[in-house]
Coordinates of C-alpha atoms and ligand atoms in Angstrom, one line a residue:
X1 CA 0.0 0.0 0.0
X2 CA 1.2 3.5 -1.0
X3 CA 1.8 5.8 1.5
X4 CA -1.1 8.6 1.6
X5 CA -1.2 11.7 3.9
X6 CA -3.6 14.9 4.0
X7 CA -2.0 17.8 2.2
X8 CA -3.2 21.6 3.4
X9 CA -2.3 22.3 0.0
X10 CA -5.0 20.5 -2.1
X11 CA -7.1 19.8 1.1
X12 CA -7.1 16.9 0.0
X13 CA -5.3 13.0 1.3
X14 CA -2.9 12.2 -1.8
X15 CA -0.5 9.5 -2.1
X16 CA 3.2 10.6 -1.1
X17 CA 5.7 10.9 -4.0
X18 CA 9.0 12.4 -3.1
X19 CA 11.0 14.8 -5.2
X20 CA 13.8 12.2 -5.0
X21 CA 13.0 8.7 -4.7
X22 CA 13.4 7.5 -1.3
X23 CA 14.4 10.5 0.1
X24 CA 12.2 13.2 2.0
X25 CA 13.1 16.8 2.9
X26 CA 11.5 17.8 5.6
X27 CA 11.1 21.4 7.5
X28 CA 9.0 21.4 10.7
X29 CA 8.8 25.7 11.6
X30 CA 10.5 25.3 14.8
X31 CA 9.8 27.2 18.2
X32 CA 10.1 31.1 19.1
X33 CA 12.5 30.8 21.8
X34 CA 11.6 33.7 24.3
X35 CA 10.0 31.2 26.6
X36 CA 9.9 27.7 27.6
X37 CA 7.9 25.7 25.2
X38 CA 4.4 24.8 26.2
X39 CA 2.9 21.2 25.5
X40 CA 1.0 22.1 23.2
X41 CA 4.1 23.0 21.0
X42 CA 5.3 20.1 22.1
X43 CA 2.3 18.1 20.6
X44 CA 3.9 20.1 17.4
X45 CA 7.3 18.4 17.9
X46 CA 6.3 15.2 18.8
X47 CA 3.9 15.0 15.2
X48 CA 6.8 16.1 13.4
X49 CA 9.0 13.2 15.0
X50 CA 5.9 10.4 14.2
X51 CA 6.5 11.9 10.9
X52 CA 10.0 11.0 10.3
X53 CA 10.3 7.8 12.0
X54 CA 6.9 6.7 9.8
X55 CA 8.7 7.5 7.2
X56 CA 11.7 5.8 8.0
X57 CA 10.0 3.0 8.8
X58 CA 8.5 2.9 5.1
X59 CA 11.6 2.9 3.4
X60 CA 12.9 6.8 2.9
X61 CA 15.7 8.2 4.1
X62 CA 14.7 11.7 5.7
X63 CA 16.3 15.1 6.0
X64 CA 14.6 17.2 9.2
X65 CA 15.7 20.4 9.3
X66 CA 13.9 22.7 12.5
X67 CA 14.9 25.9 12.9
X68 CA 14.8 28.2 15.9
X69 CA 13.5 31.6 15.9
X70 CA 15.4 33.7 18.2
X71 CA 14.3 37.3 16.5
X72 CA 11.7 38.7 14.1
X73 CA 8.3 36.9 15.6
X74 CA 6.2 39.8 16.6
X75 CA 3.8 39.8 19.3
X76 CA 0.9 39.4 16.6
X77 CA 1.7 36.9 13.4
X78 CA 0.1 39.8 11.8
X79 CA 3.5 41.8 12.3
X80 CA 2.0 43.7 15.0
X81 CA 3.3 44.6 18.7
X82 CA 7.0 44.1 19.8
X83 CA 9.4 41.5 18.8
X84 CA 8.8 38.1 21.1
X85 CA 12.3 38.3 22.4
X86 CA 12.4 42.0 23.4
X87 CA 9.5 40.8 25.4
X88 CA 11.9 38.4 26.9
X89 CA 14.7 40.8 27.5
X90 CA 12.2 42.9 29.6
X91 CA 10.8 40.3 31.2
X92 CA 14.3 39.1 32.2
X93 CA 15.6 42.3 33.0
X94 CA 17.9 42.1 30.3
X95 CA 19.8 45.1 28.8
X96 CA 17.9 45.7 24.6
X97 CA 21.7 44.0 22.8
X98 CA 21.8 41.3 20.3
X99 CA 24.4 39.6 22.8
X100 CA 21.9 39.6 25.4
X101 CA 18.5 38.4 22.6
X102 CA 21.2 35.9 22.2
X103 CA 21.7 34.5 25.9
X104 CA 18.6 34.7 26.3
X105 CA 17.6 32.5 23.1
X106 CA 20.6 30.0 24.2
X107 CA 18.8 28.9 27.6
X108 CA 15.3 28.3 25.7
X109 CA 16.7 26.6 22.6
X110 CA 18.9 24.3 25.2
X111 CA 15.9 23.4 27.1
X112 CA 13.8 23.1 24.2
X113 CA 16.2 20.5 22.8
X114 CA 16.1 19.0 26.6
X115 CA 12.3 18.8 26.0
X116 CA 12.6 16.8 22.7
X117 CA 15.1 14.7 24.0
X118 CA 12.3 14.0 27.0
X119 CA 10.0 12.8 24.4
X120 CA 12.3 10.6 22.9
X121 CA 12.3 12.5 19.3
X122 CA 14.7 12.0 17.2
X123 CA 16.8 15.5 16.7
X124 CA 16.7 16.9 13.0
X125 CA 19.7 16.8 11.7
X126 CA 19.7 20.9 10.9
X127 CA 18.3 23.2 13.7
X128 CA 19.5 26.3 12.2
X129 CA 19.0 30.2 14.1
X130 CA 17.4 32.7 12.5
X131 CA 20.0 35.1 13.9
X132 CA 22.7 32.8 12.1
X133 CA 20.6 33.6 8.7
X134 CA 20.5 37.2 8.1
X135 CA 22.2 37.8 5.3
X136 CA 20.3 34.8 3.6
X137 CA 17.1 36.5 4.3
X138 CA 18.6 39.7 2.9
X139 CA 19.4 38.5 -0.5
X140 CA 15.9 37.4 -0.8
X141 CA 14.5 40.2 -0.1
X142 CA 17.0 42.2 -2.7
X143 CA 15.2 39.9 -5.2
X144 CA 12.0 40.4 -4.1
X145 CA 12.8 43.9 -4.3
X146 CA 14.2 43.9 -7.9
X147 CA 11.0 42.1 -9.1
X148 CA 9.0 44.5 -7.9
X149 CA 7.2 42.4 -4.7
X150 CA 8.7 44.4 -2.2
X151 CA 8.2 48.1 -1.4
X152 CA 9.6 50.1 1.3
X153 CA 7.5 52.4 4.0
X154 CA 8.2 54.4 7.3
X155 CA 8.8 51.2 9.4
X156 CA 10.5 48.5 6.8
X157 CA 10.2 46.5 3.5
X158 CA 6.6 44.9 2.9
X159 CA 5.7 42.1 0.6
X160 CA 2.9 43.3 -2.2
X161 CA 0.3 41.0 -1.5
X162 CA -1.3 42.4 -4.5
X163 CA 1.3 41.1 -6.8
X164 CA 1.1 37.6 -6.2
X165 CA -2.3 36.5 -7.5
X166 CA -2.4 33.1 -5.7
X167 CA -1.8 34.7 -2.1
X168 CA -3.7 32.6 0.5
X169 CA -4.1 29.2 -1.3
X170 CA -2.6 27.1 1.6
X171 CA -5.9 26.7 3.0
X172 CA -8.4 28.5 0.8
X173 CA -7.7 31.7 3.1
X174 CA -11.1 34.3 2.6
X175 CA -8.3 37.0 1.9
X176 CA -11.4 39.6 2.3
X177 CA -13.9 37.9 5.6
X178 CA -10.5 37.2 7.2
X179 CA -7.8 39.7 6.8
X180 CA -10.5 42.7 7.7
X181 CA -10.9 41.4 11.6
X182 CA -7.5 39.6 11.9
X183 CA -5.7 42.1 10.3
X184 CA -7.1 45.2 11.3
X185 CA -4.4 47.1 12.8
X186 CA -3.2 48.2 8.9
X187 CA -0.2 50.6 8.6
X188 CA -1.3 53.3 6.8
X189 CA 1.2 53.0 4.6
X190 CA 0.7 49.2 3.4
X191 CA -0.8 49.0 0.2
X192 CA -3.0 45.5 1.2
X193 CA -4.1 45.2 4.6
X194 CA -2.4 41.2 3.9
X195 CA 0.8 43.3 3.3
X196 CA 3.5 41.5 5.7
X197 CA 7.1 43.1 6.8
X198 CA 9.9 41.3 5.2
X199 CA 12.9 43.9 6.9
X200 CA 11.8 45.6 10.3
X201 CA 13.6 49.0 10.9
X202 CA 14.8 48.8 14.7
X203 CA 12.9 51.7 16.6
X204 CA 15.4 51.1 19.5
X205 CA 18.7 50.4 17.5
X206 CA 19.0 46.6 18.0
X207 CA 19.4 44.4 15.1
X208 CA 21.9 44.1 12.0
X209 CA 22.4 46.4 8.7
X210 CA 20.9 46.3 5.7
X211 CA 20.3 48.4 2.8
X212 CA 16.8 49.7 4.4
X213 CA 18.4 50.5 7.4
X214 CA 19.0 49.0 11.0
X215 CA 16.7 46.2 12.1
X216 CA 15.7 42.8 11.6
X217 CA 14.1 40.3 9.4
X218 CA 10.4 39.1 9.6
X219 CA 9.6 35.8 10.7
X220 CA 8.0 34.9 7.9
X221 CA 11.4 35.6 5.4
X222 CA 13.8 33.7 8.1
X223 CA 11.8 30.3 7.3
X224 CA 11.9 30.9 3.8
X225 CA 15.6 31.4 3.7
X226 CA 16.7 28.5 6.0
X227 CA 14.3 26.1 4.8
X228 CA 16.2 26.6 1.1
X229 CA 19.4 27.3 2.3
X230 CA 19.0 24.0 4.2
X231 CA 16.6 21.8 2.1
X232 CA 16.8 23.3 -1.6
X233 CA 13.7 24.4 -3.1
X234 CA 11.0 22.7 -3.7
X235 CA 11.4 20.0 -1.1
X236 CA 9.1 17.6 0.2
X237 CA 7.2 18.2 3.4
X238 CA 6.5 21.3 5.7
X239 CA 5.0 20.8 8.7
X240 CA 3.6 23.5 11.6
X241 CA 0.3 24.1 14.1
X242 CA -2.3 24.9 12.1
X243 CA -2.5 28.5 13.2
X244 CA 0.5 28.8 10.8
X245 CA -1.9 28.2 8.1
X246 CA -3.8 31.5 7.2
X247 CA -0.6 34.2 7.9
X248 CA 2.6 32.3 8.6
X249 CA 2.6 29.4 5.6
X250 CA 1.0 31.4 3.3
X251 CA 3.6 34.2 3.9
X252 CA 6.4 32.2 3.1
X253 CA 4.8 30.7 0.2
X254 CA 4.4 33.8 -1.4
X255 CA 7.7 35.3 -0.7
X256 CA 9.8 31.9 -1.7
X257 CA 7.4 31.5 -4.9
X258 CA 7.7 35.0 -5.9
X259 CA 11.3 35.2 -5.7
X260 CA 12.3 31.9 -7.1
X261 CA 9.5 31.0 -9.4
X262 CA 8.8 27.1 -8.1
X263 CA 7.0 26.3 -5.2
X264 CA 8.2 26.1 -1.9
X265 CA 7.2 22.9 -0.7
X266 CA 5.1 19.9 -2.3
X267 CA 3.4 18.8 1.0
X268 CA 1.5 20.9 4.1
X269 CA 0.7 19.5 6.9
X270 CA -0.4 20.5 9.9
X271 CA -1.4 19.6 13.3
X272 CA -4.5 20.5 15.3
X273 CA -4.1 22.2 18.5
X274 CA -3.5 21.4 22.4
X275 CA -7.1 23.0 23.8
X276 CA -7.6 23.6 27.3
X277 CA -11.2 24.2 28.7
X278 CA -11.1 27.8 30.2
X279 CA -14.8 28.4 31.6
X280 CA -17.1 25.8 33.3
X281 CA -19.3 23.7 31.7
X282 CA -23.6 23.5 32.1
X283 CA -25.6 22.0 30.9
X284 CA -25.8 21.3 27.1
X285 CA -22.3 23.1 26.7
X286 CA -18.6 21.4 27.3
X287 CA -17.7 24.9 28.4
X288 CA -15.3 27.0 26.9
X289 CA -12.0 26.2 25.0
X290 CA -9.3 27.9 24.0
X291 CA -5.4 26.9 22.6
X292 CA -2.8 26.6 24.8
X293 CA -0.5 29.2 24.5
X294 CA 2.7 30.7 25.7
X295 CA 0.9 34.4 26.0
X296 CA -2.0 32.5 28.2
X297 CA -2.6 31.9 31.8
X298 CA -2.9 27.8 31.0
X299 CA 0.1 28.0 30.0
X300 CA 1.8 24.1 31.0
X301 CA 5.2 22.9 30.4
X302 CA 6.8 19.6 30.3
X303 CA 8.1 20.8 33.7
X304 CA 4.9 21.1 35.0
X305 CA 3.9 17.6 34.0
X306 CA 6.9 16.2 35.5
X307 CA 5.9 18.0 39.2
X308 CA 2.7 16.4 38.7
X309 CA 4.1 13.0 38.6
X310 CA 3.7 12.2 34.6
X311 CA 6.6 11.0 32.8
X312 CA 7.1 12.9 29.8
X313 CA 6.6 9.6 27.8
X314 CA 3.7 9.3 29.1
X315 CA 2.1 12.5 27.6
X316 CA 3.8 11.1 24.6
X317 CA 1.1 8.1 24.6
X318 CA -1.4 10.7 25.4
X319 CA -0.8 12.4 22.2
X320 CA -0.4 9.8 19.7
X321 CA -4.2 8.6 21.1
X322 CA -5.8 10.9 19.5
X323 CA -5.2 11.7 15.3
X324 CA -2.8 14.7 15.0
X325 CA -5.6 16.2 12.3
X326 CA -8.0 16.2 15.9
X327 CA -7.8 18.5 18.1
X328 CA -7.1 17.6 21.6
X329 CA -8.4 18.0 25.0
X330 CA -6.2 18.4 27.7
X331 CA -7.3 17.5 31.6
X332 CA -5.7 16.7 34.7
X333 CA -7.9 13.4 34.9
X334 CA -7.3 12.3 30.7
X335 CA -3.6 12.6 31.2
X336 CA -3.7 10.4 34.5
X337 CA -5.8 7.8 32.7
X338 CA -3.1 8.1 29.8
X339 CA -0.5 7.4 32.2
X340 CA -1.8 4.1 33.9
X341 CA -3.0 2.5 30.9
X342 CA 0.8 3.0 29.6
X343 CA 1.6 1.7 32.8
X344 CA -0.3 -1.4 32.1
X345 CA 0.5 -2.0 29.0
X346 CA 4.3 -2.0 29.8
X347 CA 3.1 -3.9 33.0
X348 CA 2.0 -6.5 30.5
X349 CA 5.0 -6.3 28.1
X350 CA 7.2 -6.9 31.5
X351 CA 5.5 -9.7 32.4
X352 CA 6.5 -11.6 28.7
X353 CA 9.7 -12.2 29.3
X354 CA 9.2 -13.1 32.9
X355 CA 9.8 -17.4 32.7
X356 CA 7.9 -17.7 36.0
X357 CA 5.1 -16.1 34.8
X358 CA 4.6 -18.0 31.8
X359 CA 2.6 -21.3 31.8
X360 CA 4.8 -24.0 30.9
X361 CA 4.3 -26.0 27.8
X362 CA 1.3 -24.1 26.4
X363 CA 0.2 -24.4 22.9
X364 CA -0.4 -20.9 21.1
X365 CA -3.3 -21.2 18.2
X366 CA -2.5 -18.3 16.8
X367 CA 0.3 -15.8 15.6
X368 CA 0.6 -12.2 16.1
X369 CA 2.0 -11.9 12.9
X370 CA -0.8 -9.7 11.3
X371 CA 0.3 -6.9 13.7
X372 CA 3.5 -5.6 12.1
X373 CA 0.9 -5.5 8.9
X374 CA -1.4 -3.3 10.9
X375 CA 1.1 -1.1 12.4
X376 CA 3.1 -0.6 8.8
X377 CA -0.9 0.0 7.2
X378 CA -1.9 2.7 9.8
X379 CA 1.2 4.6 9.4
X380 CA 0.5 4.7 5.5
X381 CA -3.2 6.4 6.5
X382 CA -2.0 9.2 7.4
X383 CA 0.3 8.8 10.0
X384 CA -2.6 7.1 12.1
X385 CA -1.4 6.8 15.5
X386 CA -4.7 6.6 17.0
X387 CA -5.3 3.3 14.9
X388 CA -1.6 2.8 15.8
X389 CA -2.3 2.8 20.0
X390 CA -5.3 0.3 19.8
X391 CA -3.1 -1.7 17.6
X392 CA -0.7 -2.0 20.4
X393 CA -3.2 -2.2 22.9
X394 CA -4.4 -5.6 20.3
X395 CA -1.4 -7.5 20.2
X396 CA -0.3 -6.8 23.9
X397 CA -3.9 -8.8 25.0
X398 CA -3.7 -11.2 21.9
X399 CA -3.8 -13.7 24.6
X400 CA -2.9 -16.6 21.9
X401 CA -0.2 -15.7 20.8
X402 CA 3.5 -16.7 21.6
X403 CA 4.8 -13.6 23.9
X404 CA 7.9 -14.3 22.7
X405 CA 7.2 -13.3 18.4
X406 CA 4.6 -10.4 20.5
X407 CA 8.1 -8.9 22.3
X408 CA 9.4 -9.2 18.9
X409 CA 7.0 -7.2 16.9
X410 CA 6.4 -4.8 19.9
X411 CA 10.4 -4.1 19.9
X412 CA 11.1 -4.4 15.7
X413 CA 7.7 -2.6 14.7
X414 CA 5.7 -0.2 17.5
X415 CA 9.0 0.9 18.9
X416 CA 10.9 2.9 15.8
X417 CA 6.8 3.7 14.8
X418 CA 5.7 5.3 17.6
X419 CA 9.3 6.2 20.0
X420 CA 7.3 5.4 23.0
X421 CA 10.8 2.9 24.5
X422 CA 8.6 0.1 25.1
X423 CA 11.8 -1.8 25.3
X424 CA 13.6 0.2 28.1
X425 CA 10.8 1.1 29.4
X426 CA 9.4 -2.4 29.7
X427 CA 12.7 -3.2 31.3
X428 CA 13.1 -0.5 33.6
X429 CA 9.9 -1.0 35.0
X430 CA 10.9 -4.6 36.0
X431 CA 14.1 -3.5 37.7
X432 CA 13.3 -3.7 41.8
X433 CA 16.4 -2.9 44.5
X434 CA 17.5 -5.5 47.0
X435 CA 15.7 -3.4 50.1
X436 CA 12.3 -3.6 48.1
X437 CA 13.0 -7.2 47.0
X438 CA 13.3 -7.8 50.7
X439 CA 10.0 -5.8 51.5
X440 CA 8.1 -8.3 49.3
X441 CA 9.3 -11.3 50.6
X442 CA 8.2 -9.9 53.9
X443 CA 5.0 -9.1 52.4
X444 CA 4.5 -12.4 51.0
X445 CA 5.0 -14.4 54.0
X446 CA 2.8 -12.7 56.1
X447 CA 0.0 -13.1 53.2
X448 CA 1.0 -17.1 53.8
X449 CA 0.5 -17.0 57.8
X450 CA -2.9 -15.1 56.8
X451 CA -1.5 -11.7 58.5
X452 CA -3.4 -9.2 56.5
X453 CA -2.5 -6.3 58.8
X454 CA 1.1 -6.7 58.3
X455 CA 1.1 -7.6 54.7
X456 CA -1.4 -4.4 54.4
X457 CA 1.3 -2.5 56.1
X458 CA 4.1 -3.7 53.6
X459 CA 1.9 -3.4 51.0
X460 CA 1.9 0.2 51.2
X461 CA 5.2 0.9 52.4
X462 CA 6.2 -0.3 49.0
X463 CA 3.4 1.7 47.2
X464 CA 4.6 4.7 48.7
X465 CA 8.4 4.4 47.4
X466 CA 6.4 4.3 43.8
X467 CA 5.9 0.2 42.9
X468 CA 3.3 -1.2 41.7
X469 CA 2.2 -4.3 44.0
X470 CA 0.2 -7.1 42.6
X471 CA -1.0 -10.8 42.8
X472 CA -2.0 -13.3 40.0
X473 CA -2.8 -16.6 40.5
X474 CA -0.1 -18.4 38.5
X475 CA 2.2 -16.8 40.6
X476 CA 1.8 -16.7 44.5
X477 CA 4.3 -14.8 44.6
X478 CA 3.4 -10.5 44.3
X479 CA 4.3 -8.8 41.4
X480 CA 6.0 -5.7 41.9
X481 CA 6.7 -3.0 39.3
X482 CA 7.9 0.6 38.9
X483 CA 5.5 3.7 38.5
X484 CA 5.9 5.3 35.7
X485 CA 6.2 8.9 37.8
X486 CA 8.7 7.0 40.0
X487 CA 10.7 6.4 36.4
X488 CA 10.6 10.7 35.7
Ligands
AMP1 P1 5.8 29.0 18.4 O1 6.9 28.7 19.3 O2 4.7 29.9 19.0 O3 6.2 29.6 17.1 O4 5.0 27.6 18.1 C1 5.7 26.5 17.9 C2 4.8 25.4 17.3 O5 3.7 25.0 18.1 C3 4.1 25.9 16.0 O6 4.1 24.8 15.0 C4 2.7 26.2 16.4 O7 1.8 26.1 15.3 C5 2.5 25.1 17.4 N1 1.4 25.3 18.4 C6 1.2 26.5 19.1 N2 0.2 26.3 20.0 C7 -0.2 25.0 19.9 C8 -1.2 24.3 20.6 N3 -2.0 24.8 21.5 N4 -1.4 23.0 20.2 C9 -0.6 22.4 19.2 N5 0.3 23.1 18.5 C10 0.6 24.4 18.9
ZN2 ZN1 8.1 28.9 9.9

């Protein structure tokens, strides 16, 4: 089966043909680094890894390039309000220098990349700086200018919306229902309200020279730039939340297209949003919703999570539940529930390569062959991982089948798929110190002598020091695991 994915582009699921056979140049638009990222970025991040390893997994050889904005995203997409990272060096205290935008940008890229690593993505092989790129983005905007796409006002150089016929196809933007609201706050000296800055002029002296004066590239430009510089143009896939969609994408679509005359990239997607319910819910409403944001009050890092007790990989199975066209829900109580059926399942997993727990001499009927078909079939759908989860959810309680060739499929087929270290995990889980091991042998014999207030006792003495205790009946004795919040 061909692989087929849902392109932004032709709103439409088309069968993936790379420019280059069997090799796939990605660019996922990367994070603004003037604060920690929030998870719902993250739910970005982690989309853009199940991207690359799916691919991987079927065959191509990929490219990932992210890059990091660390100046030129303005408060407003719209290129309204300060830059992000000024924002930053106030909020820090910070003196307004490009040596101090870049400190700051240094501690949130490192623990962005600390994040990713977290959630057990893969790190693209490129994670180029927009501050390492201006006179890339300069040179484009020469040719913009020469064309006659650019034109220069009070404040910087603005792309001519008006020249580029096609502007707002990613998405079927309404140019005229849309742009009137969400871009209301025109410069009076922009010839289309959808006008966007490609060169900022500094109104407090920060930022690099250029022929229009001091300041700073647009956001917009800097992915245009580094995703050639990095990829060549036209590559393959571009990836990004879909409030990139109506401004951001379409932006640099018409700035790379214009200058260069080919497209920018052959395949859009984009990933529905993180939403956290803001207002209470009556009756015949779920309440209100809004995106998580890093401007909002439920605002939640991976920190956060970890102070809660769930393991980052855990939100990682929390994520790839749910479709990354979906959007998402976030709670307290889903993320819990995320976390304990995780636990089970690598409970479960655990418990196959344990000899003792394993009835001796027992026919299997069946095979759990079929599953590396399923996993393979719902990555080719779209990058399915919601089909993906209840297929490992399947073949872990496929209860006749060998859990020897199940730890084989689990380990050579779910884990590059879906990243979620079943292996180590599975493993980790199983690994019990001598002063616990001694605790359950306590336990256990004063279960035998009928004892239940000691063994109660024990019981959660070992609960508390974050284990897992429990009793089957083809074992007598208690099985005793690791949390997965005593694993963070
Ligand atoms: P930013 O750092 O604001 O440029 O955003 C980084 C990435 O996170 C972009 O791809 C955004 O589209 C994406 N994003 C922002 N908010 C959310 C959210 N609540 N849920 C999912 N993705 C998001
Ligand atoms: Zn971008």
């Amino acid at each position: 089966m061909p692989l087929r994915l849902f392109n932004t582009l032709t709103g439409k699921k088309e069968t993936f043909k790379p420019l280059e056979k069997g090799v796939v140049k990605m660019y996922n638009c990367g994070p603004t680094v003037y604060n920690y990222a929030h998870i719902g970025n993250l739910r970005a991040y982690v989309f853009a890894d199940v991207l690359r390893r799916a691919l991987e997994y079927n065959g191509y050889k990929v490219r990932q390039v992210m890059n990091i904005t660390d100046v030129g995203h303005l408060i407003s997409d719209a290129d309204d309000g300060d830059d992000k990272m000024l924002k930053a060096l106030k909020r820090e205290g910070k003196p307004f220098t490009l040596e101090a935008m870049r400190e700051v940008a240094d501690f949130y890229a490192k623990a962005f990349v600390e994040d990713l690593k977290a959630l057990n993505c893969e790190l693209p092989h490129a994670m180029p700086r927009a501050s390492d790129n201006i006179p890339e983005d300069i040179e484009i905007i020469k040719k913009l200018e020469a064309k006659g796409f650019a034109y220069k006002t009070g404040d910087g150089v603005y792309f001519d919306t008006g020249k580029f016929p096609s502007y707002g196809k990613l998405g079927n933007i309404n140019l005229k229902g849309q742009l009137a609201g969400a871009r209301a706050a025109i410069n009076s000296e922009k010839k289309n309200p959808a006008d966007f800055t490609l060169w900022k002029i500094s109104r407090n002296d920060i930022g690099w020279q250029s022929p229009w004066g001091k300041g700073f590239p647009g956001w917009h430009i800097e992915c245009s730039a580094m995703s050639r510089k990095y990829l060549g143009q036209p590559f393959d896939v571009h990836t990004g939340g879909i409030d990139h969609i109506p401004i951001h994408h379409n932006n640099e679509i018409a700035q790379s297209e214009a200058a260069f005359g080919v497209p920018l990239a052959n395949y859009w997607l984009h990933n529905e949003h993180l939403i956290v319910p803001t207002g209470p819910a009556s009756a015949g409403s779920s309440g209100e919703v809004k995106k998580m944001a890093k401007s909002g009050e439920n605002f939640i890092t991976l920190k956060t999570l970890k102070e809660k007790g769930i393991h980052p990989l855990s939100y990682r199975y929390f994520l790839l539940q749910t479709h990354y066209r979906s959007p998402l829900n976030f709670s307290w109580e889903a993320l819990e529930g995320a976390q304990t059926g995780f636990e089970n399942l690598l409970f479960s997993i655990w418990s196959f390569s344990q000899k003792d727990l394993i009835e001796p001499n027992v026919e299997y009927s069946d095979s759990a062959s079929m599953y590396s078909d399923y996993i393979l079939k719902s990555t080719q759908d779209d990058f399915n991982t919601a089909s993906a989860i209840s297929f490992l959810n399947g073949i872990v309680h496929h209860s006749t089948s060998d859990p020897k060739e199940k730890l084989d499929i689990l380990f050579k087929h779910f884990d590059p798929i879906l990243g979620l270290s079943l292996k180590e995990l599975s493993k980790k889980i199983g690994e019990i110190p001598e002063r616990i091991k001694i605790l359950i042998e306590k336990h256990d014999k004063a279960r035998e002598l009928g004892d239940w207030k000691e063994s109660g006792e024990i019981r959660d003495t070992i609960i508390s020091k974050g284990y897992r205790v429990q009793n089957f009946s083809v074992s007598k004795k208690s099985l005793v695991t690791r949390t997965m919040s005593s694993l963070i």
